[in-house]
PDB file of C-alpha atoms in Angstrom:
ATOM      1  CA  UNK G   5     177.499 274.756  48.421  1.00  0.00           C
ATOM      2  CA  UNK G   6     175.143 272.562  50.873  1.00  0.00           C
ATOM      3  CA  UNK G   7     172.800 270.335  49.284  1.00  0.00           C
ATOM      4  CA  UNK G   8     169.404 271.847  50.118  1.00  0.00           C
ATOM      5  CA  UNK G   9     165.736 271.341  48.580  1.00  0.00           C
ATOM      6  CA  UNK G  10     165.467 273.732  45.444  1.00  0.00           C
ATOM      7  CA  UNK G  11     161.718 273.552  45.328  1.00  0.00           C
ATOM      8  CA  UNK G  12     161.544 274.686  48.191  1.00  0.00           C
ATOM      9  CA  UNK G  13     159.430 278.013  47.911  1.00  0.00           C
ATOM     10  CA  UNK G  14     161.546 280.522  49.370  1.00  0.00           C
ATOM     11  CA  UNK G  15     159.581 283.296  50.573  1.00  0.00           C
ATOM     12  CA  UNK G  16     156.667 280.506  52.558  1.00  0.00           C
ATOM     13  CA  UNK G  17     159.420 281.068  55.161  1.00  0.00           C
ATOM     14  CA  UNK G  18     158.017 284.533  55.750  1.00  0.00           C
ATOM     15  CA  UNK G  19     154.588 284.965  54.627  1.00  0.00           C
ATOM     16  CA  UNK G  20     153.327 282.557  56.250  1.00  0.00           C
ATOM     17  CA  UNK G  21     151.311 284.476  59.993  1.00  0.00           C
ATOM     18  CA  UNK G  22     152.372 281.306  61.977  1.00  0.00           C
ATOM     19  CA  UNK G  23     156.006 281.607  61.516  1.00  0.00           C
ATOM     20  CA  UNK G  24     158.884 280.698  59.259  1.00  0.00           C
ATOM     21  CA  UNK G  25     158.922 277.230  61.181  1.00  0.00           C
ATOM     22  CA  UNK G  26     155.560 275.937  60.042  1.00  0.00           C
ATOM     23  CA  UNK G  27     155.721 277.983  56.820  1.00  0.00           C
ATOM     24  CA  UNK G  28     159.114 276.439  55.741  1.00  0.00           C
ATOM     25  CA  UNK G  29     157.118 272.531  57.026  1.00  0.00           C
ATOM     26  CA  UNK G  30     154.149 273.209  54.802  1.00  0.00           C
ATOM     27  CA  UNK G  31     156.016 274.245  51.549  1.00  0.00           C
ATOM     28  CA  UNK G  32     155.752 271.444  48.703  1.00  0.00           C
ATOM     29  CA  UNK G  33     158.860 269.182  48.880  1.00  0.00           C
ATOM     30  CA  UNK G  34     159.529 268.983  52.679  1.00  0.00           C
ATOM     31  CA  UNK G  35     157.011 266.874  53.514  1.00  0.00           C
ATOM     32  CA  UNK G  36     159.343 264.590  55.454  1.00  0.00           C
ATOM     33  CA  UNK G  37     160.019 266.924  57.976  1.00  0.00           C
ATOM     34  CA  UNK G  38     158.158 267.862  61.543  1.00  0.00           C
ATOM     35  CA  UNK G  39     158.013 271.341  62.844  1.00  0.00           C
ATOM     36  CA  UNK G  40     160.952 271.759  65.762  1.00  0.00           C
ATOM     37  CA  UNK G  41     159.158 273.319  68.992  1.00  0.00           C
ATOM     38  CA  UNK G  42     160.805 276.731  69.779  1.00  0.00           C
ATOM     39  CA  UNK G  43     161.888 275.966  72.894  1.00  0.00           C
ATOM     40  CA  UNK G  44     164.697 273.363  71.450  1.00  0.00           C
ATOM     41  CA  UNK G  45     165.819 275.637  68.667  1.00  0.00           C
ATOM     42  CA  UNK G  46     166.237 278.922  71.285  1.00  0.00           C
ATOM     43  CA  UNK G  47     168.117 276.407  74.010  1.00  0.00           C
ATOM     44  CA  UNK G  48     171.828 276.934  72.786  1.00  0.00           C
ATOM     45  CA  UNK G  49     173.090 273.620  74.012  1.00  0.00           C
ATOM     46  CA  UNK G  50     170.817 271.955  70.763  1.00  0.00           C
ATOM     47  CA  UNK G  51     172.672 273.703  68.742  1.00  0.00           C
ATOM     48  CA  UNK G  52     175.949 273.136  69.717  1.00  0.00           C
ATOM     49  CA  UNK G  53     178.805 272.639  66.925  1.00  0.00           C
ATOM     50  CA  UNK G  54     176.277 273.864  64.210  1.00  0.00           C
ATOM     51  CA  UNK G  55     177.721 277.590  64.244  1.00  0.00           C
ATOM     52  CA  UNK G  56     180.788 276.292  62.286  1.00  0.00           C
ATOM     53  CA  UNK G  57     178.167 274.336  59.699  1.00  0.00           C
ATOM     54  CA  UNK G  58     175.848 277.255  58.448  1.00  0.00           C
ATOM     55  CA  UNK G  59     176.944 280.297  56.762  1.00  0.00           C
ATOM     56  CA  UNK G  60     175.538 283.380  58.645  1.00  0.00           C
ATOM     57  CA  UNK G  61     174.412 281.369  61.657  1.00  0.00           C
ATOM     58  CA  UNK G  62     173.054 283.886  63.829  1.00  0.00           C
ATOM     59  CA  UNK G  63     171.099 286.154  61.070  1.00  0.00           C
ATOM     60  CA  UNK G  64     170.021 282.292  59.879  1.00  0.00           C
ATOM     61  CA  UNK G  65     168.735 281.675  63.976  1.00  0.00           C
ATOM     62  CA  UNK G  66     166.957 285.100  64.291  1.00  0.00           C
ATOM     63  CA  UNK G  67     165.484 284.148  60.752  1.00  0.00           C
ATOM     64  CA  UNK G  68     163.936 280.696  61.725  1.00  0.00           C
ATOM     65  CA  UNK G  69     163.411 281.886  65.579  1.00  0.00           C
ATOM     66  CA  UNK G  70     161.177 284.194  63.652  1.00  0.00           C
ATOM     67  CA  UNK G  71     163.334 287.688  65.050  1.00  0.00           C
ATOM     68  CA  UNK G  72     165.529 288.562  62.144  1.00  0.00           C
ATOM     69  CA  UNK G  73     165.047 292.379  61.414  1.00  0.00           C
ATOM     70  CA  UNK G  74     168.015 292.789  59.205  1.00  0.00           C
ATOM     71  CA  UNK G  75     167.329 295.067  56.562  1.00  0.00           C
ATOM     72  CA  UNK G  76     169.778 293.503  53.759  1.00  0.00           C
ATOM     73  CA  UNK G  77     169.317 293.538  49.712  1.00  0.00           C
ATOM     74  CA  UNK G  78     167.572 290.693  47.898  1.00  0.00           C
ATOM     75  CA  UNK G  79     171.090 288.962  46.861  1.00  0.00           C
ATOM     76  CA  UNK G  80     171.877 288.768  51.048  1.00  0.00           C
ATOM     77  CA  UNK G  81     168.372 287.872  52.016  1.00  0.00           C
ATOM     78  CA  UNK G  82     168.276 284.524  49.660  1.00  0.00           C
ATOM     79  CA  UNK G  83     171.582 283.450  50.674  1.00  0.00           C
ATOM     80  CA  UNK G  84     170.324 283.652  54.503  1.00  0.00           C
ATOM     81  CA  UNK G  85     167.100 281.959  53.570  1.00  0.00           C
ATOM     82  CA  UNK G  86     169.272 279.137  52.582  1.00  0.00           C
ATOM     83  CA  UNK G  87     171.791 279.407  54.966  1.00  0.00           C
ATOM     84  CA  UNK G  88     168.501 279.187  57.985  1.00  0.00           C
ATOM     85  CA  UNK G  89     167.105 276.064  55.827  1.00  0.00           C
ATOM     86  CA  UNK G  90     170.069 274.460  55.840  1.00  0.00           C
ATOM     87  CA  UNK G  91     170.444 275.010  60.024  1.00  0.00           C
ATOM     88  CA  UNK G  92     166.687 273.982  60.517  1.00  0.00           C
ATOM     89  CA  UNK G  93     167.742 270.645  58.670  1.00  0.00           C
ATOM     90  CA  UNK G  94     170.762 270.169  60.972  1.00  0.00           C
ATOM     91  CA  UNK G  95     168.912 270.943  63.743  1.00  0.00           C
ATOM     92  CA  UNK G  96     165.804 268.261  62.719  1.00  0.00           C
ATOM     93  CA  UNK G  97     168.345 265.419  62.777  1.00  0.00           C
ATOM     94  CA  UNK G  98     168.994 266.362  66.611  1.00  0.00           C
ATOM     95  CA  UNK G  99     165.483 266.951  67.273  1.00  0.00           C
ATOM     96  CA  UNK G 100     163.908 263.565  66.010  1.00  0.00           C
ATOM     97  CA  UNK G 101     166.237 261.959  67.951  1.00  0.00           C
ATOM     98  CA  UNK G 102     164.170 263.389  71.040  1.00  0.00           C
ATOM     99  CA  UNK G 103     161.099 261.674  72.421  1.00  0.00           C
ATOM    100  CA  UNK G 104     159.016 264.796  71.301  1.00  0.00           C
ATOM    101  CA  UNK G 105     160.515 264.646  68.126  1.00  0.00           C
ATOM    102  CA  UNK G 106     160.220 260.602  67.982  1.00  0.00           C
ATOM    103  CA  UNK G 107     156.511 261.153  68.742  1.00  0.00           C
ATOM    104  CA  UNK G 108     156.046 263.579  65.805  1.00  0.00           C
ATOM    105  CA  UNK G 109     157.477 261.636  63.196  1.00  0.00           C
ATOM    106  CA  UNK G 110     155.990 258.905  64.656  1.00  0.00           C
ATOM    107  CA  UNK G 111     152.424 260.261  63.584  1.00  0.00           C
ATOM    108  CA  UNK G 112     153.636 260.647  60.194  1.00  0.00           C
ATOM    109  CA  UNK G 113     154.807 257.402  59.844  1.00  0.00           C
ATOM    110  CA  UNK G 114     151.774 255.798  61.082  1.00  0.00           C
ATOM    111  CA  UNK G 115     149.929 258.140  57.982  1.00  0.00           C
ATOM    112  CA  UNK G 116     152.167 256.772  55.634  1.00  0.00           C
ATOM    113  CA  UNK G 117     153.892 260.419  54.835  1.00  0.00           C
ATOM    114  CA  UNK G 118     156.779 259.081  53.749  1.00  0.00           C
ATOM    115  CA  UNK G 119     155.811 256.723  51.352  1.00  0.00           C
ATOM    116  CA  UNK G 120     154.908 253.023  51.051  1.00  0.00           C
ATOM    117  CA  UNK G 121     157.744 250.352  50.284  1.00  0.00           C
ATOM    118  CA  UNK G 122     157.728 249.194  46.567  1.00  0.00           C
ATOM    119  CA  UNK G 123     158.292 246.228  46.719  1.00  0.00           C
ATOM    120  CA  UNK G 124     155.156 243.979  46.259  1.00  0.00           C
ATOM    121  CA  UNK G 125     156.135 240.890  48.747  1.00  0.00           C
ATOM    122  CA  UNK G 126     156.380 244.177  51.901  1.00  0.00           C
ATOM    123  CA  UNK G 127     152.623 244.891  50.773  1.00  0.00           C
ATOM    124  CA  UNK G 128     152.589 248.844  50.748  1.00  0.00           C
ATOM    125  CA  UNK G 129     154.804 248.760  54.356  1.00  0.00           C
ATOM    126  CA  UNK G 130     155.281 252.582  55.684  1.00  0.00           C
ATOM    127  CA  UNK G 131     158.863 254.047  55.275  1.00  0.00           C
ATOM    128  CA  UNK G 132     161.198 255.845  57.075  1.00  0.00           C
ATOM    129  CA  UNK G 133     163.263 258.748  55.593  1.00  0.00           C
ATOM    130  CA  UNK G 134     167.169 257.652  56.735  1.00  0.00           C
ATOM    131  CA  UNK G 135     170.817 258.879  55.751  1.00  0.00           C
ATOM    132  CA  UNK G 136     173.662 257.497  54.830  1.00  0.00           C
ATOM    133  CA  UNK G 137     175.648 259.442  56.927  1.00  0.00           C
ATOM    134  CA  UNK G 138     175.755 262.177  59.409  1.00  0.00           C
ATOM    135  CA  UNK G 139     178.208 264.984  57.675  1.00  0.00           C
ATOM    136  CA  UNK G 140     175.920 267.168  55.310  1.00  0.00           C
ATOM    137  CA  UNK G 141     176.779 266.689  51.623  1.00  0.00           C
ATOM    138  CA  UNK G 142     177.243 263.151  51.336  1.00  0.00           C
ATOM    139  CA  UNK G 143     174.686 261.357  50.068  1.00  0.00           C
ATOM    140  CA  UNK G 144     170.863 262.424  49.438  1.00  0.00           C
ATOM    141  CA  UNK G 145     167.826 261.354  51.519  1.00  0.00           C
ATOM    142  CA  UNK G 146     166.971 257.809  51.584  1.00  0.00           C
ATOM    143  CA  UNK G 147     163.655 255.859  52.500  1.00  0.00           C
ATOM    144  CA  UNK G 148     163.905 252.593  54.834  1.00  0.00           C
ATOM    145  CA  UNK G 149     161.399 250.122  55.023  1.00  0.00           C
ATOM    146  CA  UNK G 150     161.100 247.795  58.186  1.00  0.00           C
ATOM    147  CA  UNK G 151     160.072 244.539  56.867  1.00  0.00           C
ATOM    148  CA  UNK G 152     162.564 243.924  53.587  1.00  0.00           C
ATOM    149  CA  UNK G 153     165.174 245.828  56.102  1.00  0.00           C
ATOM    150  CA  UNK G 154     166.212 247.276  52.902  1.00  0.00           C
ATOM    151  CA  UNK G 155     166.697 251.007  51.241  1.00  0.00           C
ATOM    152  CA  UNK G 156     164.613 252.902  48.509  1.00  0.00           C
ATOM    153  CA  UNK G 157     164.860 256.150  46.768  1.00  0.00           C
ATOM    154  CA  UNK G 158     162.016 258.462  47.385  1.00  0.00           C
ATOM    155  CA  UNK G 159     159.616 258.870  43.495  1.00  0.00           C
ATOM    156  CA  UNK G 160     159.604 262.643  43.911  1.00  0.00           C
ATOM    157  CA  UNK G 161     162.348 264.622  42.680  1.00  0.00           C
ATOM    158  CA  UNK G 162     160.883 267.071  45.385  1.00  0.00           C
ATOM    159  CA  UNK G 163     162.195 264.704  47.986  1.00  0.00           C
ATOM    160  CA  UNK G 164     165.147 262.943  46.466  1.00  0.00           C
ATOM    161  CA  UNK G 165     167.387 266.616  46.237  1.00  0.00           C
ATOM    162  CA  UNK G 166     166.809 266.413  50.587  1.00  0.00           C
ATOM    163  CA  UNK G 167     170.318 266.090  52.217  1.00  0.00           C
ATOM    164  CA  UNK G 168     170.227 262.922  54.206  1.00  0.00           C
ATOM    165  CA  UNK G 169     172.029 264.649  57.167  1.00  0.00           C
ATOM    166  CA  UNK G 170     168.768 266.279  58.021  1.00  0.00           C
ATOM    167  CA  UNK G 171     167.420 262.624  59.101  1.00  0.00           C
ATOM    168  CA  UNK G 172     170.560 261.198  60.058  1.00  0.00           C
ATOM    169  CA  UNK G 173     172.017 257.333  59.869  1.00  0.00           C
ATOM    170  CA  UNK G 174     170.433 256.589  63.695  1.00  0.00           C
ATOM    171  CA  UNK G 175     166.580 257.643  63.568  1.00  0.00           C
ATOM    172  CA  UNK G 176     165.120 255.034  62.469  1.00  0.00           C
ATOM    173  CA  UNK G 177     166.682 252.306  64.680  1.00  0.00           C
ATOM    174  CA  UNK G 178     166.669 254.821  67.304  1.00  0.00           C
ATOM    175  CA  UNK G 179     162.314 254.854  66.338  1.00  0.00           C
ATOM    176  CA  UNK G 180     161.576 251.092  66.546  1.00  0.00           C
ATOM    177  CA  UNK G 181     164.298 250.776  69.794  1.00  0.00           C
ATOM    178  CA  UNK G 182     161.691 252.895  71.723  1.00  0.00           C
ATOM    179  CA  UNK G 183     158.324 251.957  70.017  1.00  0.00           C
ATOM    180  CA  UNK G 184     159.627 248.031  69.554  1.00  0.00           C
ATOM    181  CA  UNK G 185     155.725 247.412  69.052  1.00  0.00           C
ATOM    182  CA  UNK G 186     155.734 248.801  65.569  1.00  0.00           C
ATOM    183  CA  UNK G 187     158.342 246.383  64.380  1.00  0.00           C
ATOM    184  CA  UNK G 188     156.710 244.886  61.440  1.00  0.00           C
ATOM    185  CA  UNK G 189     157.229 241.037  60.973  1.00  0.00           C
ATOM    186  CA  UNK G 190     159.915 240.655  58.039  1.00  0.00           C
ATOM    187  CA  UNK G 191     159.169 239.881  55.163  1.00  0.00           C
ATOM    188  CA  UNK G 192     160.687 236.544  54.263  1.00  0.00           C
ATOM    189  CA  UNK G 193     158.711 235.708  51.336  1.00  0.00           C
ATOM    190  CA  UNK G 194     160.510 235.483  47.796  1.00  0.00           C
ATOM    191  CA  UNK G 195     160.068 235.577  43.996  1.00  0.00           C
ATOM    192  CA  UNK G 196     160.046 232.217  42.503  1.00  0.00           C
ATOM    193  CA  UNK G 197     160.431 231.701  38.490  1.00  0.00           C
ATOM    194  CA  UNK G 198     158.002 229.878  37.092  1.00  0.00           C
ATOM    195  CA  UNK G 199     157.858 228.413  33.649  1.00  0.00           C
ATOM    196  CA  UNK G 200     153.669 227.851  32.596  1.00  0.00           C
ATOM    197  CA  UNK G 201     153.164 227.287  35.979  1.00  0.00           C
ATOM    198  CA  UNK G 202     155.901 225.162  36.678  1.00  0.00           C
ATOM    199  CA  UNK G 203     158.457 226.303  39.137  1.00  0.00           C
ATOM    200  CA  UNK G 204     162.319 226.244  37.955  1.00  0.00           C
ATOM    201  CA  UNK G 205     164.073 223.712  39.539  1.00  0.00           C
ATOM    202  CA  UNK G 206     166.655 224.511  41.805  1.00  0.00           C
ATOM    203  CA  UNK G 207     169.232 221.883  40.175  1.00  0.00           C
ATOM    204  CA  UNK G 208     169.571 224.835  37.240  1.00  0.00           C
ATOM    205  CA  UNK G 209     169.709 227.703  39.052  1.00  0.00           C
ATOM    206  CA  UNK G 210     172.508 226.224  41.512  1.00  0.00           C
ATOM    207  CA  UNK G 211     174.248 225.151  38.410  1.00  0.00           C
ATOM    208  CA  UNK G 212     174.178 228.793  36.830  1.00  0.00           C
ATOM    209  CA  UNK G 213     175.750 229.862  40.433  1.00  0.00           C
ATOM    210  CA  UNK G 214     178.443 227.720  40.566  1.00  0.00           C
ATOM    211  CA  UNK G 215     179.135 228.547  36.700  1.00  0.00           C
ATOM    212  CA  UNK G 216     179.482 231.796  37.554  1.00  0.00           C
ATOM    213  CA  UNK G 217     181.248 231.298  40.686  1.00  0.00           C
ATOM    214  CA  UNK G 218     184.211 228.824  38.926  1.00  0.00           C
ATOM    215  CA  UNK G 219     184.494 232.013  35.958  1.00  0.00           C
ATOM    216  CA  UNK G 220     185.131 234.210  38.375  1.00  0.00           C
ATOM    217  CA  UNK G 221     187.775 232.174  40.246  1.00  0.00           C
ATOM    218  CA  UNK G 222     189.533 231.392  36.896  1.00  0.00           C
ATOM    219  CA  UNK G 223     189.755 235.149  36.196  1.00  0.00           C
ATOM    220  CA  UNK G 224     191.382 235.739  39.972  1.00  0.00           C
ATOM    221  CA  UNK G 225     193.628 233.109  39.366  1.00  0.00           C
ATOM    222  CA  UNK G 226     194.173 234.559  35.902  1.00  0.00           C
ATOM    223  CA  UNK G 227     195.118 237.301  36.536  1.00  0.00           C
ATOM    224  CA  UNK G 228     197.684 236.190  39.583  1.00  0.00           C
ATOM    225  CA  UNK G 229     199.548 234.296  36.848  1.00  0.00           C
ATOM    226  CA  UNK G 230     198.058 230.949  38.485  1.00  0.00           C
ATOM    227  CA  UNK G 231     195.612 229.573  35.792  1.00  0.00           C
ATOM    228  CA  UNK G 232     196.216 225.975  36.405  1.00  0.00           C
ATOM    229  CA  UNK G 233     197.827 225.698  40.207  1.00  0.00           C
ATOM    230  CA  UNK G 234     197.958 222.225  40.744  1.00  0.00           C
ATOM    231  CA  UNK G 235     199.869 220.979  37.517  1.00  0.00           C
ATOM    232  CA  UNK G 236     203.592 220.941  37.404  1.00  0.00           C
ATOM    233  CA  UNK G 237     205.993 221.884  34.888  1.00  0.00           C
ATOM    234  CA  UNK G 238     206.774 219.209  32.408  1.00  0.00           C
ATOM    235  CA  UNK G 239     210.249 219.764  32.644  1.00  0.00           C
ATOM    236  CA  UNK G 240     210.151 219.582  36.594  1.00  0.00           C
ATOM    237  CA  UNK G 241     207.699 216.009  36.404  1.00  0.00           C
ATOM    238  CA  UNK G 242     210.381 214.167  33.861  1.00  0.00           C
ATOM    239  CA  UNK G 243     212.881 215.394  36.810  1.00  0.00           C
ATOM    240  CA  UNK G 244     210.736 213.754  39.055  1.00  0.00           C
ATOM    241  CA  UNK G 245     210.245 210.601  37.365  1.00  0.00           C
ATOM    242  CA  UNK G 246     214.097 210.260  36.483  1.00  0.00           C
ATOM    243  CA  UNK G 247     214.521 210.964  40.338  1.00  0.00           C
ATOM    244  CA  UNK G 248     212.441 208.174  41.255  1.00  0.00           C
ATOM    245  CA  UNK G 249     214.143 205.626  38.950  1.00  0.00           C
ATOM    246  CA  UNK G 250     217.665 205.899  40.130  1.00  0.00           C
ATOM    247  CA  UNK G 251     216.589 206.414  43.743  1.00  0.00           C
ATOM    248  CA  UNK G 252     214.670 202.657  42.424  1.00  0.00           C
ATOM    249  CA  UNK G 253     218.098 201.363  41.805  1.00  0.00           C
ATOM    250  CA  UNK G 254     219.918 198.923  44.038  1.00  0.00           C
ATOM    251  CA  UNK G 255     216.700 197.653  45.235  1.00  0.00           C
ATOM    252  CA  UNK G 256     213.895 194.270  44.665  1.00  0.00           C
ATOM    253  CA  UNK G 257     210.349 194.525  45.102  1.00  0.00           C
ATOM    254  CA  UNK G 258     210.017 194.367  48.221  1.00  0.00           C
ATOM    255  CA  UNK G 259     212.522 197.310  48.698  1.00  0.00           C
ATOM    256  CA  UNK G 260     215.417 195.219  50.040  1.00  0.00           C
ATOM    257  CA  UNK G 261     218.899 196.005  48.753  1.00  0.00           C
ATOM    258  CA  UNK G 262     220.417 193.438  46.474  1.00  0.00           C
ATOM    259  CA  UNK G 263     223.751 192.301  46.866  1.00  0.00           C
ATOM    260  CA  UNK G 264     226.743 191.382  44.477  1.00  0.00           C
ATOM    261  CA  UNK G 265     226.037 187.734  45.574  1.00  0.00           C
ATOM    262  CA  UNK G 266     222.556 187.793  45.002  1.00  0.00           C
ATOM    263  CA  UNK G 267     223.540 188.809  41.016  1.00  0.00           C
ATOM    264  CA  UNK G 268     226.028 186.126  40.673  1.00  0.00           C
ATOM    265  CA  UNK G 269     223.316 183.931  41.436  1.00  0.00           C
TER     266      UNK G 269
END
């Protein structure tokens, strides 16, 4: 089953007068996509691959192409209706990529359609909707902001059920590689702990790292039968040490040998 949007009204992709394009952009819950111009979705080379993707491709084509006559029973109608949002999403992660499409979702980033970052340091920065990855049904929609340079999920539950596919892992570097004017300035400022005003010193919070850091060594080493390394058997240090005294034998203090002459005297 392909992860679509289930709020997704499913008859605005018919009532609608100005097609099944603009009426499946204006339903609640796809707010994060553009409208694809017709003359990309009826050029076959766009859709290349995508016939292998969408269950009943072509009656799902005619349907968002706006020439589907089919007359089929309610049960067959819904699952094309799914089957033609599901190719319109495949298709948008192609399209975006274009410099029409880049302009279009350009517009709605500038209008902050997709949301504002929340983190409080980015001050309300615009997002981008991104995926994860490029195969459909792998991970849901995600929202990128420029300045942290980090990943959010989207508030609505509207938005967060969107397959990520439908953006793709590329757009938004893609975006700011051709506008490379509306890359925001990062955002390097940070959270620091205060204590009635006073700021933590750094002295304790490098000392809870390294704490942490020598527990989790200890555990590694644990657990590879090496708790203490650099300590030797006690058996194998008496060896030693007997070792060393007869080796000691035979010899004076300044490591010369000592003759049978030298004892007689």
């Amino acid at each position: 089953m392909h992860i679509i949007n289930p709020t997704a009204c499913e008859e605005d992709m018919e009532n609608l007068p100005k097609g099944p394009r603009r009426g499946f952009i204006s339903s609640r819950g796809n707010e994060y996509f553009c409208e694809i111009d017709e003359d990309y979705l009826t050029d076959r080379f766009n859709l290349t691959g995508l016939n292998t993707d969408v269950q009943y491709y072509q009656y799902a084509l005619d349907l968002v192409t706006d020439v589907f006559d089919l007359d089929c029973d309610d049960e067959m109608r819904e699952q094309i209706e799914k089957s033609a949002r599901h190719l319109y999403g495949l298709v948008h992660a192609r399209y975006i990529t274009t410099t029409r499409g880049l302009a279009k979702m350009l517009e709605k980033y500038k209008k902050g359609d997709f949301g504002k970052c929340p983190r409080v340091d980015c001050k309300s920065g615009h997002l981008l909707p991104t995926g994860m990855a490029d195969i459909p049904n792998v991970q849901f929609v995600k929202l990128y902001c420029a300045k942290c340079e980090d990943l959010y999920n989207p508030k609505s539950s509207r938005h967060s059920t969107i397959d990520g596919a439908y953006f793709g892992s590329s757009f938004q570097n893609i975006l700011f590689q051709v506008y490379p004017a509306l890359v925001p300035e990062k955002s390097i400022a940070r959270y620091e702990p205060k204590i009635f005003g006073f700021r933590v010193h750094a002295a304790a919070a490098l000392q809870r790292w390294q704490d942490k850091r020598r527990e989790e060594m200890q555990g590694r080493l644990k657990i590879a039968g090496l708790e203490n390394p650099f300590s030797l058997p006690a058996e194998s240090a008496d060896g030693d040490m007997e070792e060393d005294e007869d080796d000691g034998e035979g010899f004076d203090g300044e490591g010369m040998e000592i003759g049978d002459d030298a004892v007689a005297q």
